[in-house]
Coordinates of C-alpha atoms in Angstrom, one line a residue:
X1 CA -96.6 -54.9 91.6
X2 CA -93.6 -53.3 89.6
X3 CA -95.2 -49.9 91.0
X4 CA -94.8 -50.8 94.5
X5 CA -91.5 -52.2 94.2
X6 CA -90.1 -49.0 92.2
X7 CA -91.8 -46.7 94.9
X8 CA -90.0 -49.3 97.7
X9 CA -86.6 -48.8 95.8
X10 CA -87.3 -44.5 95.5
X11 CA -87.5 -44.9 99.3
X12 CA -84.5 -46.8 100.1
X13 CA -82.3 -44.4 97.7
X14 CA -84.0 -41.4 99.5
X15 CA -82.9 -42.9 103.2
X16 CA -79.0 -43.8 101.6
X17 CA -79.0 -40.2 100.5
X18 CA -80.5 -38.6 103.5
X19 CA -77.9 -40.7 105.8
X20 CA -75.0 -39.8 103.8
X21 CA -75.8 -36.7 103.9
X22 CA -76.2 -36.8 107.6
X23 CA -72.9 -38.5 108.0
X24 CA -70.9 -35.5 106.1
X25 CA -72.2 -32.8 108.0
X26 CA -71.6 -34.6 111.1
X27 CA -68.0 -35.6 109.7
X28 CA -67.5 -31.7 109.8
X29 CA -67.2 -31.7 113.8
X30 CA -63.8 -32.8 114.3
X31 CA -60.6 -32.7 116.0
X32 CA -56.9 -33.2 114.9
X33 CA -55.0 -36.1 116.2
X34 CA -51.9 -39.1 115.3
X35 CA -51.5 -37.7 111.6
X36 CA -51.4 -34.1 109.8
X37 CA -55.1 -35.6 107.9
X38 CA -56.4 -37.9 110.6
X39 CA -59.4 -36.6 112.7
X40 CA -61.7 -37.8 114.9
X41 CA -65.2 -36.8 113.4
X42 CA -69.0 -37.1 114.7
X43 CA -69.9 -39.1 111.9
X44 CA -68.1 -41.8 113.2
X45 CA -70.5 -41.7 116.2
X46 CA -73.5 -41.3 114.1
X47 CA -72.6 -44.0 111.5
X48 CA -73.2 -46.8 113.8
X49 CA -76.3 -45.7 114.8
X50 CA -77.8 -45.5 110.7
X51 CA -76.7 -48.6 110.3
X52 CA -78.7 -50.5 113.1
X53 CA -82.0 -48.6 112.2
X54 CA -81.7 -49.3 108.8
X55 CA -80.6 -52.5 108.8
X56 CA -82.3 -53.3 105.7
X57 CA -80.2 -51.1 103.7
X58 CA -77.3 -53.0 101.8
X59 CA -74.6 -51.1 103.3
X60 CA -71.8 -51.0 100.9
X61 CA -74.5 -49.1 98.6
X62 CA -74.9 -46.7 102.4
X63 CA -71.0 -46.3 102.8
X64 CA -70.6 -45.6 98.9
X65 CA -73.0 -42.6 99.4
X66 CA -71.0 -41.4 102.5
X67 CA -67.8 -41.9 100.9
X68 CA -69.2 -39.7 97.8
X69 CA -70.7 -37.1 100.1
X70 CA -68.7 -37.1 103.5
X71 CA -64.9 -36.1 101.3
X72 CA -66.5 -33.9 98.9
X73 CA -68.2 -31.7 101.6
X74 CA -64.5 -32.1 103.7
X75 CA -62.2 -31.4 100.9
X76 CA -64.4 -28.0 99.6
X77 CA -63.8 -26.4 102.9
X78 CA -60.4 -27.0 103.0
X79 CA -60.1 -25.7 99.6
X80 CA -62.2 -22.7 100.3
X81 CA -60.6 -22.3 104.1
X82 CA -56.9 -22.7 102.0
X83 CA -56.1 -24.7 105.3
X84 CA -53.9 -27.2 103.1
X85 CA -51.7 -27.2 99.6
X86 CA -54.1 -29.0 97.2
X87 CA -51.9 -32.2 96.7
X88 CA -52.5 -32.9 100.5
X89 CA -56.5 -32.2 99.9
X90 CA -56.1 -34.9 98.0
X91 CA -54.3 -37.4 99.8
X92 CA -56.9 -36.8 102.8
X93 CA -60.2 -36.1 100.9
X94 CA -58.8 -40.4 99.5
X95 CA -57.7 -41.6 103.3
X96 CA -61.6 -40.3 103.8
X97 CA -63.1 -42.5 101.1
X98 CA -60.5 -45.3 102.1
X99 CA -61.9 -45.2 105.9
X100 CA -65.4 -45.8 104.6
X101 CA -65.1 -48.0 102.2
X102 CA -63.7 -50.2 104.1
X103 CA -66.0 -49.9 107.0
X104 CA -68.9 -50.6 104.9
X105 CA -67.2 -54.1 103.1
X106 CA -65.9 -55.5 106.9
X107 CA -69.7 -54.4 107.8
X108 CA -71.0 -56.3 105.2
X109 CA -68.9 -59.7 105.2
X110 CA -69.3 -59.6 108.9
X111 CA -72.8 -59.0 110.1
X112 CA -74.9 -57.7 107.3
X113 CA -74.9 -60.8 105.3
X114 CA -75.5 -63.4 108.4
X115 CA -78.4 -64.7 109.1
X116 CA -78.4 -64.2 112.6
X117 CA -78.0 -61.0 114.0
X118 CA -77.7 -60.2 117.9
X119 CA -76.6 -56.8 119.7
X120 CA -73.5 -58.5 120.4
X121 CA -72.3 -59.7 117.2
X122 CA -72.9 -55.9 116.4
X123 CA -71.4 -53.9 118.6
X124 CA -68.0 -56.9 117.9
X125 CA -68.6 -55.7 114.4
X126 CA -68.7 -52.1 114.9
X127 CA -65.3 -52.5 117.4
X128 CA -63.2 -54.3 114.4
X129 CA -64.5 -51.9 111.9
X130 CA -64.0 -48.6 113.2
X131 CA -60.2 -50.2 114.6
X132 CA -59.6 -51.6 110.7
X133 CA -61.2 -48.9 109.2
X134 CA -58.9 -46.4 111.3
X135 CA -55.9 -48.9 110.8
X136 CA -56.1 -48.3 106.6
X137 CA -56.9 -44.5 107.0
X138 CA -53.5 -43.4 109.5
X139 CA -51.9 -45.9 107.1
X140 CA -52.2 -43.8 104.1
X141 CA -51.8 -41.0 105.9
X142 CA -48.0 -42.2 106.7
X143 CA -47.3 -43.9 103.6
X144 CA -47.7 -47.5 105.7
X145 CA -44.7 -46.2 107.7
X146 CA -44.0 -45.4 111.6
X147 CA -45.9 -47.9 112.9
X148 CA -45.8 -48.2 116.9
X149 CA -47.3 -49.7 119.8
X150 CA -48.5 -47.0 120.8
X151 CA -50.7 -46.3 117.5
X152 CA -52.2 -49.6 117.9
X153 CA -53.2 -48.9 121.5
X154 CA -54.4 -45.6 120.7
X155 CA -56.7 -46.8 117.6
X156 CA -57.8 -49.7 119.4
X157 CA -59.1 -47.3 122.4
X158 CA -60.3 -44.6 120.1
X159 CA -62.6 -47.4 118.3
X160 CA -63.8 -49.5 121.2
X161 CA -65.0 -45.9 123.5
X162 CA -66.8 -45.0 120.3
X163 CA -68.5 -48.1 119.9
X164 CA -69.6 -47.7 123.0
X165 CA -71.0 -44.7 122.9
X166 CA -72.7 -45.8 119.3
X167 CA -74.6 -48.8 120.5
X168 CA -75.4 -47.5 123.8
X169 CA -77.4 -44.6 121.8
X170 CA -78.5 -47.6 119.7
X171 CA -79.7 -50.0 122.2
X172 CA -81.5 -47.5 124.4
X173 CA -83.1 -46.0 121.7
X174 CA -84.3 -49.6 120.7
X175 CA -84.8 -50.6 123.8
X176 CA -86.9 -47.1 124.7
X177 CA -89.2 -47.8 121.7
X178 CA -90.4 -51.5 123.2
X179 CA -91.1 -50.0 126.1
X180 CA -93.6 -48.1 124.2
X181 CA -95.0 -50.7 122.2
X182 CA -95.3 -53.0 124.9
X183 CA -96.9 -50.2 126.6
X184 CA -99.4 -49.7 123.9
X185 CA -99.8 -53.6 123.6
X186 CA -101.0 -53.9 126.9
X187 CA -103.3 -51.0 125.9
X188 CA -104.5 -52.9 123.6
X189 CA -104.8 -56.1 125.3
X190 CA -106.8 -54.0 128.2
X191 CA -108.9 -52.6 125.1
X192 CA -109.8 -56.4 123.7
X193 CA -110.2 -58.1 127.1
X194 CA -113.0 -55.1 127.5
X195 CA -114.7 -55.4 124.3
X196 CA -114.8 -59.3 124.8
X197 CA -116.3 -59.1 128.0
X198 CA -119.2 -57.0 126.7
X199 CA -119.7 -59.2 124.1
X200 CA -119.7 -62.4 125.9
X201 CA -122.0 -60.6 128.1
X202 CA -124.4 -59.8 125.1
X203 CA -124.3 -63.2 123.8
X204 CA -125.2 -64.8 127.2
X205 CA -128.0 -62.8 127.1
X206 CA -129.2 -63.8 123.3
X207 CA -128.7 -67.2 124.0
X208 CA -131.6 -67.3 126.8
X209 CA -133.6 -64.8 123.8
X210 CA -133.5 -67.6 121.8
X211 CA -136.0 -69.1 124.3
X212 CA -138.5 -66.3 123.8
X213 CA -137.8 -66.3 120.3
X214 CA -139.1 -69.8 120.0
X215 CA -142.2 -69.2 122.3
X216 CA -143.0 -66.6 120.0
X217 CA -142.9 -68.8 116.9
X218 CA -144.4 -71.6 118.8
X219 CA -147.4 -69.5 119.5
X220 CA -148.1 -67.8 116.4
X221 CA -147.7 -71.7 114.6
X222 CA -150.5 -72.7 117.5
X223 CA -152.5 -69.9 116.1
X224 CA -152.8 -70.5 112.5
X225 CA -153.7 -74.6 113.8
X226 CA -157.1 -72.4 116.0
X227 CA -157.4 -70.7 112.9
X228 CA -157.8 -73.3 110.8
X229 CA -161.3 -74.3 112.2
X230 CA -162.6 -70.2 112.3
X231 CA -164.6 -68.7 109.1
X232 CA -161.5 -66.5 108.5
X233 CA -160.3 -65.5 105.6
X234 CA -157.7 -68.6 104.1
X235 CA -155.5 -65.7 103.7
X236 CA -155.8 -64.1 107.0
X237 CA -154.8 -67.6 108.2
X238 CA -152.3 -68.1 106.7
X239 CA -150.8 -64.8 107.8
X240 CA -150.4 -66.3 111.6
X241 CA -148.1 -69.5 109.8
X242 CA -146.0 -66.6 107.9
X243 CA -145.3 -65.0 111.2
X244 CA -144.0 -68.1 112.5
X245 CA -142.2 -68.8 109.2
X246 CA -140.4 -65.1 109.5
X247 CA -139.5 -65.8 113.2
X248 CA -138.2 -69.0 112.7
X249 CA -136.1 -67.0 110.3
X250 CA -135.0 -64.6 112.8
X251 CA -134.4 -67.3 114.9
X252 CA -131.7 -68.3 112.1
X253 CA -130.0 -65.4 112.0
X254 CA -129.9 -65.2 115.6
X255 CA -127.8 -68.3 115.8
X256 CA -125.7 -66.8 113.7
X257 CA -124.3 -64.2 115.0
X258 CA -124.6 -65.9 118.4
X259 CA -122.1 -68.7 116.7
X260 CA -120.0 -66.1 115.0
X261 CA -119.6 -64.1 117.8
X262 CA -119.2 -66.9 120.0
X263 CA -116.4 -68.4 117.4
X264 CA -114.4 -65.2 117.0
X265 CA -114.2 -64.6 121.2
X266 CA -114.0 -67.8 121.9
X267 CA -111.5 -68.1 125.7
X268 CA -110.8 -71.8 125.3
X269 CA -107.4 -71.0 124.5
X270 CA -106.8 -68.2 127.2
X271 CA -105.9 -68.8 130.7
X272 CA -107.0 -68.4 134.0
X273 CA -106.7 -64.7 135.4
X274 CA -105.9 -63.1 138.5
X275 CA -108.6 -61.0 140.4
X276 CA -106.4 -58.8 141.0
X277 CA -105.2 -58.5 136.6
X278 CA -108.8 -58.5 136.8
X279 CA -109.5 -55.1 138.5
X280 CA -106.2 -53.8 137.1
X281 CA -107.1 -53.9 133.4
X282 CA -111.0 -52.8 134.5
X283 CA -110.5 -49.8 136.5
X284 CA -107.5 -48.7 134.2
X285 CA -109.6 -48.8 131.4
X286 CA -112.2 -47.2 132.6
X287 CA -110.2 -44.2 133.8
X288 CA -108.5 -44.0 130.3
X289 CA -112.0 -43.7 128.9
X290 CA -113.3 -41.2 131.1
X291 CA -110.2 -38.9 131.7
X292 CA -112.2 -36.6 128.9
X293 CA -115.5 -36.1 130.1
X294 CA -114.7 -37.1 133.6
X295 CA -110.9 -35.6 134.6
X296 CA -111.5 -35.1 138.1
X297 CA -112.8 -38.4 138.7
X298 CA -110.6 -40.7 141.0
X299 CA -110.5 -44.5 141.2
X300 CA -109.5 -46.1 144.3
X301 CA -108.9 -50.1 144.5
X302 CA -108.7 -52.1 147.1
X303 CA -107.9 -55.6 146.7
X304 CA -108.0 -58.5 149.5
X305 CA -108.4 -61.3 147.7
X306 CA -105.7 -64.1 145.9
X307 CA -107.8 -65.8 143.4
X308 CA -107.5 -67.3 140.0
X309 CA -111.2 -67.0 138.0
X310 CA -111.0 -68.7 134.7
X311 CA -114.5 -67.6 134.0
X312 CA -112.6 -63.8 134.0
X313 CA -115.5 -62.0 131.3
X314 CA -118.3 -62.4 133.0
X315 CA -116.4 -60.4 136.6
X316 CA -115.2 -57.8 134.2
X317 CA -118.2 -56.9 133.0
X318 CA -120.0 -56.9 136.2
X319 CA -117.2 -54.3 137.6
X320 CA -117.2 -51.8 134.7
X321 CA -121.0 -52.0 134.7
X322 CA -121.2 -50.8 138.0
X323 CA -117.9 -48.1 137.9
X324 CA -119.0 -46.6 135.1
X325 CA -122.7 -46.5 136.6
X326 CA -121.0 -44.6 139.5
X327 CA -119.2 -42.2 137.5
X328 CA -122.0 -41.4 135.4
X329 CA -124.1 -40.3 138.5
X330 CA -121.2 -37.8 139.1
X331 CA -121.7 -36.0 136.1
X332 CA -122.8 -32.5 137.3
X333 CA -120.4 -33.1 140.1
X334 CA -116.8 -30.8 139.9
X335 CA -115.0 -34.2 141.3
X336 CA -115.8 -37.4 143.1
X337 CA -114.4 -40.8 143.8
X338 CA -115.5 -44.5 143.1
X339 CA -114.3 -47.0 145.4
X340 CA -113.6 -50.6 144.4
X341 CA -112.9 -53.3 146.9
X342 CA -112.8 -57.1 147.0
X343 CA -112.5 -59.3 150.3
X344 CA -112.8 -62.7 151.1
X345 CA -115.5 -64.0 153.2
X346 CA -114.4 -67.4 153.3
X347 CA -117.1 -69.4 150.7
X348 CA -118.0 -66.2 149.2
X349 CA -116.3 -63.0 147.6
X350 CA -117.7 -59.3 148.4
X351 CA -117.3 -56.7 145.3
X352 CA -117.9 -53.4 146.5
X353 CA -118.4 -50.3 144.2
X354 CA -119.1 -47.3 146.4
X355 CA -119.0 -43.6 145.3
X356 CA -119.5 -40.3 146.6
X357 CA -122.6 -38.8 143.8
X358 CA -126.0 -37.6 144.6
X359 CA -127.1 -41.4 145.3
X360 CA -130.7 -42.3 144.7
X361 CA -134.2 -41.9 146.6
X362 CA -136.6 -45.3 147.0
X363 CA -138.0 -44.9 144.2
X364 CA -135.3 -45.8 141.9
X365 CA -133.8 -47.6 144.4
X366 CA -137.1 -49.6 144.0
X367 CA -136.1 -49.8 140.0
X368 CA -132.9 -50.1 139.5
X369 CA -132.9 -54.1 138.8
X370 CA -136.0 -54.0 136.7
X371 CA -134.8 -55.3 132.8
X372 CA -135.0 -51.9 130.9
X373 CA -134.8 -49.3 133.7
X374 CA -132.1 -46.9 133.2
X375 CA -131.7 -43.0 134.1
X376 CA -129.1 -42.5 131.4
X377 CA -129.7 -40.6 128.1
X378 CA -127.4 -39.0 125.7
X379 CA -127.7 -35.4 124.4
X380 CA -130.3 -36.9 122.0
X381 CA -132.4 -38.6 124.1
X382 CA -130.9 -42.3 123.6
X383 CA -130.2 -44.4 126.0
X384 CA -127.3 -45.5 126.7
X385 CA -125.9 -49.1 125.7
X386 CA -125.0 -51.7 128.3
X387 CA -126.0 -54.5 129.8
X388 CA -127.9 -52.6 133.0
X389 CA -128.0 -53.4 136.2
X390 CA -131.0 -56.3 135.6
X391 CA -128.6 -58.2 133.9
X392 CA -125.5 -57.7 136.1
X393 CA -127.8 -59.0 138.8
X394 CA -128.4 -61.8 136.4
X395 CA -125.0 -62.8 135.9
X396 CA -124.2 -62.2 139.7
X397 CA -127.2 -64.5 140.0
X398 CA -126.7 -67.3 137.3
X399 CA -123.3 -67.5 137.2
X400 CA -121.4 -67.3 140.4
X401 CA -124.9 -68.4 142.4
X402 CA -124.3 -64.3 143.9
X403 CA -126.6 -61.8 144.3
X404 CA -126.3 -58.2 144.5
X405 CA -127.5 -55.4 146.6
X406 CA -127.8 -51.8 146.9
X407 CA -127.7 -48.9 149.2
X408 CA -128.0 -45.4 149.1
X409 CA -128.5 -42.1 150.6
X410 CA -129.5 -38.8 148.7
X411 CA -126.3 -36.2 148.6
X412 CA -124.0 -38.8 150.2
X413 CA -123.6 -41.4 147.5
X414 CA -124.3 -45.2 146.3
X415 CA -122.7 -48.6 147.2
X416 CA -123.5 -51.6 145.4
X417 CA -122.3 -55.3 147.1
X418 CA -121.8 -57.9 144.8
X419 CA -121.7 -61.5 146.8
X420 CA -120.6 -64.3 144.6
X421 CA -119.2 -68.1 145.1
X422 CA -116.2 -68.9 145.3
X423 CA -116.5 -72.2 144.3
X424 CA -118.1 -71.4 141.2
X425 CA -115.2 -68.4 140.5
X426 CA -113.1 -71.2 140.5
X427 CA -115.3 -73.0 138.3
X428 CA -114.3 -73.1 135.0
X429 CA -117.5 -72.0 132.6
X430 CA -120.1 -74.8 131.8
X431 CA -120.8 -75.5 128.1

């Protein structure tokens, strides 16, 4: 613990010293103006700007640094450059260290030490600071003499078009970063809507297993009973009751992922979506995934429909099934297009997923729907995960009361119509 918090505190003194540092050399681009001494420097337009990305920083401890730093580096080229005698050197190289002091106390007392902080109160803060700040500096400058109107209106202008210029630099900036997280939030959010669609899809699929499963146990229990009456060996009896012993195991841990899973992607809590959010966060998905292996590969949607599905998981993986089943079959293709549509036909709703491949001759046309067909292997001969096309037709089936057909034509391409309820889209699932 007392290693993290002296590596946290190495850190924080490496960012004060790296701003001041900043701050000095910027302090070197600068112009004459009211006062033999006074300037108008860079680093007043880059000071701002530190202190709203490192708003943790205590910034008296910041403006310390800078008022260390930002003088000495001044005052040693004006000493080298012999541009003043050195008794002025000295009265500017102090008017320096009095400018930021005092920025960094009003800083602190004003914002830095409130609770709440808003973009407002900031650039109010910045305003009085620079103007105060400015005020003390010309003030030492003159010996607190020759004060006019005119300075006032001139300090007061100087501060508030630098302020300006600060937080706008600040606030875009800021504001240009959220972009970019929200943008990679919605990534993500497209990235977990997609994996929770496959795995509802998966456990829909082990929950009617668990029906085999039990056959299976049921059955092997049955034949230890016939066996009981046979001149088998007692141990070879017993061997069909440990079979249904170890299923009825399986069977356990089945459930138990089935609940887990179940638990952890639970949509209770999420509402109702949009077919059209639907298709949106499918097919953009999809072409991020495929933009590698697949760049010249174009996804076209076409969307006719206004309809809220809370039972959204189950129609997302349905779609991506069938996209990505018709980009695959473009693989030794230079380029090619799927085509995604959705219309209303008044009690029913027509998914279409068309493409442009080598489509497929009757005989897998014949297969396609049969529970572990599939014309997709890897490099190393595995095939690849999904749910298929059996069970797509199964959820088509089963959930929506759909169904889902298939046509195609060899060197022309597939389409694949997917008819499903609208009554029970709008359903919400059954438990």
């Amino acid at each position: 613990m007392m290693k993290q918090f002296h590596l946290y505190r190495q850190e924080r003194y490496q960012r004060i010293i790296l701003a001041a540092i900043c701050i000095a050399l910027a302090s070197q681009v600068n112009f004459q103006t009211y006062a033999p001494g006074f300037i108008i420097t860079l680093s007043v337009f880059i000071l701002p700007v530190i202190l709203y990305f490192n708003s943790d920083l205590n910034p008296i401890q910041l403006l310390v640094a800078v008022t260390i730093a930002s003088p000495i580096f001044r005052g040693l080229l004006l000493f080298i450059g012999h541009a003043v005698d050195p008794y002025d050197n000295v009265i500017y190289i102090l008017a320096d260290m009095a400018f930021y002091m005092c920025y960094g106390i009003l800083y602190y007392f004003l914002y830095w030490r409130k609770t709440e902080r808003t973009n407002t109160t900031f650039f109010l803060t910045i305003v009085l600071c620079d103007y105060l700040s400015n005020l003390l500096e010309v003030s030492l400058l003159t010996d607190f003499s020759h004060y006019t109107y005119r300075l006032f209106q001139i300090l007061f202008i100087a501060a508030l078009v630098r302020s300006i210029v600060s937080c706008l630099l600040a606030f875009l900036y800021h504001y240009f970063k959220l972009m970019l997280r929200d943008e990679k939030h919605e990534q993500r959010y497209y990235h977990f809507i997609w994996v929770a669609s496959a795995v509802n899809s998966e456990v829909y699929f082990m929950r009617k297993n668990i029906s085999e499963i039990e056959n299976v146990m049921k059955n092997a229990y049955l034949l230890n009973q016939d066996l009981q009456h046979t001149d088998i060996d007692k141990a070879e009896q017993d061997k069909a009751l440990q079979i249904a012993r170890d299923v009825h195991e399986i069977k356990k841990d089945y459930q138990n992922v089935i609940r887990g899973l179940g638990d952890y992607f639970n949509d209770d809590e999420d509402t109702a979506m949009q077919l059209s959010d639907i298709l949106t966060i499918t097919t953009s998905y999809i072409r991020e995934s495929i933009k590698a292996k697949f760049p010249h590969v174009t996804i076209e949607v076409h969307n006719h429909v206004d309809l809220v599905i809370p039972n959204h998981y189950y129609v997302v993986s349905i779609l991506s099934n069938l996209i990505f089943n018709s980009v695959d079959a473009m693989e030794n293709q230079p380029s090619g297009t799927v085509v995604v549509s959705a219309t209303d036909r008044g009690n029913h709703i027509i998914l279409n997923v068309s493409d442009n491949a080598s489509g497929m001759n009757q005989e897998t046309l014949a297969m396609i729907f049969q529970p572990g067909f599939t014309t997709k292997f890897n490099e190393n001969g595995d095939v690849y995960r999904g749910i298929g096309l059996s069970h797509v037709k199964i959820i088509a089936q089963e959930q929506f009361d759909g169904d889902i057909n298939v046509t195609s034509e060899l060197g022309k391409g597939t389409n694949f119509e997917v008819t499903l309820s609208k009554k029970r889209l709008e359903q919400e699932e059954e438990a």
